[in-house]
């Protein structure tokens, strides 16, 4: 999307000249798509997007019809994800994942302060919840209960860790849920997601830096062993021009005339020790 906005001449001229139009168009599009009386009922639009994680992490099962069961969801959850029983929760979860996956990518291009962590966390929770609901159907009426909320927690941590390339997501999940019993599946999921995504592409933050052409130190690929043996002395500048505490005004003027493009010079103690003092 960013490359399209930069390469398309019409979009580039319009949005650079009238930059306020783009956020208004994106906001109107997202609001219309998530309106609960329209298409929003297929993506749980009866509640705010930020509250979706609370529904995903709930220990109930969306497909449970026995209201006497411990896994029966509250009326608000059923209303939000089944539209009062008229829609399948598998349909709403699937559409939710697809729609918000692209909406997050679209909204991240808007030139206003926004976050990537929270939306990625919720979309990952939806993926985990969908898998948990499927497993709950397969293992229905078995010896042990399946809690789709646990799958949602693991999915949220894994997806968010893959997007940001951070392992600290697992710690954040433990802080949010207060449950350390799921440390093993969460850590395994985060590590696998991090390893796979690191192999495929840089993190979302590194991608933004590259798109904006900001200066940064790129990561050295683990497969390129030659780069790991390079020392600083092989590419450093050895003949450095400097000034000492005893330098005269004539020497300073002479140095500036010889090196007009340099904007700063190191100041050392004296010409022999060359201890930098400034």
Short mmCIF file of C-alpha atoms in Angstrom, two decimals:
data_model
loop_
_atom_site.label_atom_id
_atom_site.label_comp_id
_atom_site.label_asym_id
_atom_site.label_seq_id
_atom_site.Cartn_x
_atom_site.Cartn_y
_atom_site.Cartn_z
CA UNK A 1 0.00 0.00 0.00
CA UNK A 2 2.82 2.39 0.86
CA UNK A 3 4.63 1.56 -2.38
CA UNK A 4 1.43 2.17 -4.35
CA UNK A 5 0.93 5.57 -2.75
CA UNK A 6 4.52 6.51 -3.58
CA UNK A 7 4.67 5.16 -7.12
CA UNK A 8 1.22 6.18 -8.36
CA UNK A 9 1.54 9.73 -9.66
CA UNK A 10 -2.10 10.69 -9.11
CA UNK A 11 -2.22 9.40 -5.54
CA UNK A 12 1.19 10.90 -4.79
CA UNK A 13 0.24 14.37 -6.04
CA UNK A 14 -3.19 14.41 -4.40
CA UNK A 15 -2.22 13.06 -0.98
CA UNK A 16 0.98 15.09 -0.73
CA UNK A 17 -0.84 18.29 -1.54
CA UNK A 18 -3.98 17.51 0.45
CA UNK A 19 -2.59 15.12 3.08
CA UNK A 20 -5.73 15.34 5.24
CA UNK A 21 -7.82 13.59 2.57
CA UNK A 22 -6.13 10.21 3.02
CA UNK A 23 -6.86 9.81 6.78
CA UNK A 24 -10.47 10.91 6.19
CA UNK A 25 -10.95 8.39 3.38
CA UNK A 26 -9.42 5.52 5.37
CA UNK A 27 -11.41 6.41 8.50
CA UNK A 28 -14.67 6.56 6.53
CA UNK A 29 -13.91 3.23 4.85
CA UNK A 30 -13.08 1.43 8.11
CA UNK A 31 -16.10 2.91 9.90
CA UNK A 32 -18.46 1.90 7.10
CA UNK A 33 -17.05 -1.61 6.88
CA UNK A 34 -17.29 -2.26 10.63
CA UNK A 35 -20.77 -0.73 11.12
CA UNK A 36 -22.73 -3.24 13.21
CA UNK A 37 -25.97 -2.91 11.23
CA UNK A 38 -24.23 -3.68 7.96
CA UNK A 39 -21.22 -5.82 7.19
CA UNK A 40 -20.05 -5.37 10.78
CA UNK A 41 -22.41 -8.08 12.03
CA UNK A 42 -20.24 -10.62 10.20
CA UNK A 43 -17.13 -9.52 12.12
CA UNK A 44 -18.43 -9.05 15.66
CA UNK A 45 -19.20 -5.39 15.12
CA UNK A 46 -21.66 -5.14 18.00
CA UNK A 47 -18.72 -4.49 20.33
CA UNK A 48 -15.61 -2.36 20.06
CA UNK A 49 -12.58 -3.87 18.40
CA UNK A 50 -10.53 -3.34 21.55
CA UNK A 51 -12.95 -5.53 23.56
CA UNK A 52 -12.70 -8.47 21.19
CA UNK A 53 -9.71 -9.87 23.08
CA UNK A 54 -11.87 -10.21 26.21
CA UNK A 55 -14.30 -12.41 24.26
CA UNK A 56 -11.52 -14.47 22.71
CA UNK A 57 -9.84 -15.18 26.05
CA UNK A 58 -13.09 -16.27 27.72
CA UNK A 59 -13.17 -19.93 28.75
CA UNK A 60 -16.63 -20.48 27.26
CA UNK A 61 -17.31 -22.08 23.87
CA UNK A 62 -19.13 -20.13 21.17
CA UNK A 63 -20.81 -23.29 19.85
CA UNK A 64 -22.13 -24.50 23.22
CA UNK A 65 -25.95 -24.55 23.17
CA UNK A 66 -26.63 -25.99 26.62
CA UNK A 67 -27.15 -22.98 28.89
CA UNK A 68 -26.61 -25.19 31.94
CA UNK A 69 -23.05 -26.03 30.87
CA UNK A 70 -20.01 -24.31 32.36
CA UNK A 71 -18.78 -23.64 28.84
CA UNK A 72 -21.91 -21.71 27.83
CA UNK A 73 -21.12 -18.14 26.81
CA UNK A 74 -22.89 -15.04 28.03
CA UNK A 75 -25.68 -13.49 25.99
CA UNK A 76 -23.52 -10.54 24.94
CA UNK A 77 -20.83 -12.83 23.48
CA UNK A 78 -23.40 -14.96 21.64
CA UNK A 79 -25.08 -11.84 20.29
CA UNK A 80 -21.77 -10.41 19.11
CA UNK A 81 -20.31 -13.48 17.41
CA UNK A 82 -23.43 -15.29 16.19
CA UNK A 83 -25.80 -12.33 15.65
CA UNK A 84 -28.32 -13.98 18.00
CA UNK A 85 -27.78 -17.42 16.48
CA UNK A 86 -28.28 -16.45 12.83
CA UNK A 87 -24.59 -16.79 11.95
CA UNK A 88 -21.99 -19.47 12.60
CA UNK A 89 -19.17 -18.42 14.93
CA UNK A 90 -16.73 -20.08 12.53
CA UNK A 91 -17.93 -17.74 9.78
CA UNK A 92 -17.68 -14.60 11.91
CA UNK A 93 -14.24 -15.52 13.24
CA UNK A 94 -12.92 -16.34 9.76
CA UNK A 95 -14.26 -13.11 8.27
CA UNK A 96 -12.96 -11.16 11.29
CA UNK A 97 -9.44 -12.51 10.75
CA UNK A 98 -9.36 -11.78 7.01
CA UNK A 99 -10.96 -8.33 7.21
CA UNK A 100 -8.95 -6.97 10.13
CA UNK A 101 -5.72 -8.48 8.83
CA UNK A 102 -5.93 -6.16 5.83
CA UNK A 103 -7.51 -3.28 7.74
CA UNK A 104 -4.57 -3.20 10.15
CA UNK A 105 -2.14 -3.02 7.24
CA UNK A 106 -4.25 -0.29 5.66
CA UNK A 107 -4.68 1.73 8.85
CA UNK A 108 -0.96 1.57 9.64
CA UNK A 109 -0.28 3.72 6.56
CA UNK A 110 -2.33 6.62 7.93
CA UNK A 111 0.01 9.49 8.97
CA UNK A 112 -1.27 9.68 12.55
CA UNK A 113 0.05 8.09 15.76
CA UNK A 114 -1.18 4.50 15.89
CA UNK A 115 -0.15 1.14 17.27
CA UNK A 116 0.70 -2.21 15.72
CA UNK A 117 1.02 -4.30 18.87
CA UNK A 118 -2.61 -4.14 20.04
CA UNK A 119 -4.34 -4.89 16.72
CA UNK A 120 -1.89 -7.70 15.95
CA UNK A 121 -2.52 -9.15 19.39
CA UNK A 122 -6.29 -9.21 18.80
CA UNK A 123 -6.07 -10.71 15.30
CA UNK A 124 -3.75 -13.41 16.63
CA UNK A 125 -6.25 -14.09 19.39
CA UNK A 126 -8.98 -14.54 16.76
CA UNK A 127 -6.82 -17.07 14.92
CA UNK A 128 -6.19 -19.01 18.10
CA UNK A 129 -9.87 -18.82 19.05
CA UNK A 130 -10.90 -20.25 15.69
CA UNK A 131 -8.54 -23.19 16.12
CA UNK A 132 -9.77 -23.69 19.68
CA UNK A 133 -13.41 -23.74 18.58
CA UNK A 134 -12.60 -26.34 15.92
CA UNK A 135 -10.77 -28.51 18.46
CA UNK A 136 -13.68 -28.10 20.90
CA UNK A 137 -16.07 -29.46 18.25
CA UNK A 138 -13.80 -32.39 17.40
CA UNK A 139 -13.23 -33.32 21.06
CA UNK A 140 -16.79 -32.69 22.20
CA UNK A 141 -18.17 -35.08 24.86
CA UNK A 142 -14.72 -36.52 25.58
CA UNK A 143 -13.05 -37.20 28.92
CA UNK A 144 -11.55 -33.72 29.21
CA UNK A 145 -12.79 -30.26 28.30
CA UNK A 146 -11.23 -28.05 25.66
CA UNK A 147 -11.01 -24.34 26.45
CA UNK A 148 -10.77 -22.26 23.26
CA UNK A 149 -9.66 -19.26 25.33
CA UNK A 150 -6.30 -20.94 25.93
CA UNK A 151 -5.80 -21.34 22.19
CA UNK A 152 -6.64 -17.65 21.78
CA UNK A 153 -3.95 -16.67 24.28
CA UNK A 154 -1.34 -18.78 22.49
CA UNK A 155 -2.42 -17.49 19.08
CA UNK A 156 -2.31 -13.86 20.20
CA UNK A 157 1.21 -14.23 21.60
CA UNK A 158 2.49 -16.14 18.56
CA UNK A 159 1.06 -13.77 15.95
CA UNK A 160 2.16 -10.65 17.78
CA UNK A 161 5.62 -12.11 18.36
CA UNK A 162 5.90 -12.93 14.67
CA UNK A 163 4.94 -9.40 13.63
CA UNK A 164 7.23 -7.60 16.06
CA UNK A 165 10.05 -10.22 16.25
CA UNK A 166 10.10 -10.02 20.05
CA UNK A 167 9.98 -12.74 22.68
CA UNK A 168 8.84 -10.33 25.40
CA UNK A 169 5.27 -10.82 24.14
CA UNK A 170 5.16 -14.01 26.19
CA UNK A 171 5.90 -12.06 29.37
CA UNK A 172 3.21 -9.52 28.48
CA UNK A 173 0.69 -12.34 28.04
CA UNK A 174 1.52 -13.73 31.46
CA UNK A 175 1.07 -10.29 32.96
CA UNK A 176 -2.31 -9.84 31.26
CA UNK A 177 -3.74 -13.26 32.09
CA UNK A 178 -1.99 -13.94 35.39
CA UNK A 179 -1.66 -17.60 34.39
CA UNK A 180 1.80 -19.15 34.42
CA UNK A 181 0.51 -22.66 33.74
CA UNK A 182 0.48 -21.91 30.00
CA UNK A 183 4.10 -20.78 29.91
CA UNK A 184 5.24 -23.82 27.90
CA UNK A 185 2.80 -23.61 24.95
CA UNK A 186 3.05 -19.82 24.82
CA UNK A 187 6.86 -19.81 24.79
CA UNK A 188 7.03 -22.57 22.18
CA UNK A 189 4.54 -20.76 19.93
CA UNK A 190 6.32 -17.41 20.28
CA UNK A 191 9.75 -18.88 19.56
CA UNK A 192 8.55 -20.80 16.50
CA UNK A 193 6.65 -17.78 15.15
CA UNK A 194 9.65 -15.55 15.76
CA UNK A 195 12.03 -17.94 14.03
CA UNK A 196 9.81 -18.42 10.97
CA UNK A 197 9.01 -14.72 10.54
CA UNK A 198 12.67 -13.72 11.04
CA UNK A 199 13.64 -16.10 8.24
CA UNK A 200 10.98 -14.71 5.88
CA UNK A 201 11.15 -10.95 6.43
CA UNK A 202 12.19 -8.21 8.91
CA UNK A 203 9.92 -7.06 11.71
CA UNK A 204 7.19 -4.49 11.14
CA UNK A 205 9.34 -1.81 12.76
CA UNK A 206 12.37 -2.58 10.59
CA UNK A 207 10.11 -2.62 7.54
CA UNK A 208 8.83 0.87 8.36
CA UNK A 209 12.42 2.09 8.79
CA UNK A 210 13.37 0.68 5.39
CA UNK A 211 10.31 2.16 3.67
CA UNK A 212 11.04 5.61 5.12
CA UNK A 213 14.75 5.26 4.26
CA UNK A 214 15.83 6.04 7.80
CA UNK A 215 19.44 5.29 8.86
CA UNK A 216 19.85 2.08 10.82
CA UNK A 217 22.25 -0.81 11.37
CA UNK A 218 20.93 -3.80 9.39
CA UNK A 219 20.98 -7.27 10.89
CA UNK A 220 23.74 -9.59 9.73
CA UNK A 221 22.27 -12.86 8.36
CA UNK A 222 23.27 -15.88 10.38
CA UNK A 223 24.06 -17.76 7.18
CA UNK A 224 26.69 -15.18 6.14
CA UNK A 225 29.63 -16.26 8.28
CA UNK A 226 32.11 -13.99 6.43
CA UNK A 227 30.53 -10.85 7.86
CA UNK A 228 30.92 -12.08 11.43
CA UNK A 229 34.72 -12.17 11.08
CA UNK A 230 35.12 -8.56 9.95
CA UNK A 231 36.90 -6.32 12.46
CA UNK A 232 36.46 -2.58 12.91
CA UNK A 233 40.07 -1.87 11.95
CA UNK A 234 39.40 -3.21 8.45
CA UNK A 235 37.06 -0.36 7.50
CA UNK A 236 37.80 2.40 10.00
CA UNK A 237 39.44 5.70 9.03
CA UNK A 238 42.99 5.57 10.39
CA UNK A 239 44.27 9.03 9.35
CA UNK A 240 42.04 11.19 11.53
CA UNK A 241 42.58 14.95 11.59
CA UNK A 242 42.43 16.36 15.10
CA UNK A 243 43.20 19.39 17.25
CA UNK A 244 45.03 19.48 20.56
CA UNK A 245 44.78 21.80 23.53
CA UNK A 246 47.95 23.54 22.39
CA UNK A 247 46.83 24.08 18.77
CA UNK A 248 47.14 27.66 17.55
CA UNK A 249 44.60 29.68 15.64
CA UNK A 250 46.76 29.39 12.53
CA UNK A 251 46.72 25.59 12.76
CA UNK A 252 42.93 25.63 13.18
CA UNK A 253 42.52 27.90 10.16
CA UNK A 254 44.86 25.72 8.10
CA UNK A 255 42.93 22.55 9.04
CA UNK A 256 39.59 24.10 8.14
CA UNK A 257 40.90 25.22 4.76
CA UNK A 258 42.20 21.73 3.95
CA UNK A 259 39.07 19.87 5.18
CA UNK A 260 36.13 22.20 4.43
CA UNK A 261 33.50 19.43 4.31
CA UNK A 262 34.11 18.10 7.82
CA UNK A 263 31.83 19.68 10.41
CA UNK A 264 33.59 18.45 13.57
CA UNK A 265 37.11 17.62 14.73
CA UNK A 266 38.17 15.68 17.83
CA UNK A 267 40.15 17.59 20.47
CA UNK A 268 42.90 15.60 22.19
CA UNK A 269 45.16 16.21 25.18
CA UNK A 270 48.34 16.55 23.12
CA UNK A 271 49.87 15.32 19.88
CA UNK A 272 51.63 12.35 21.49
CA UNK A 273 49.03 10.74 23.75
CA UNK A 274 45.99 11.67 21.59
CA UNK A 275 43.60 11.17 24.49
CA UNK A 276 40.25 12.54 23.35
CA UNK A 277 38.81 15.16 25.69
CA UNK A 278 36.03 16.50 23.44
#
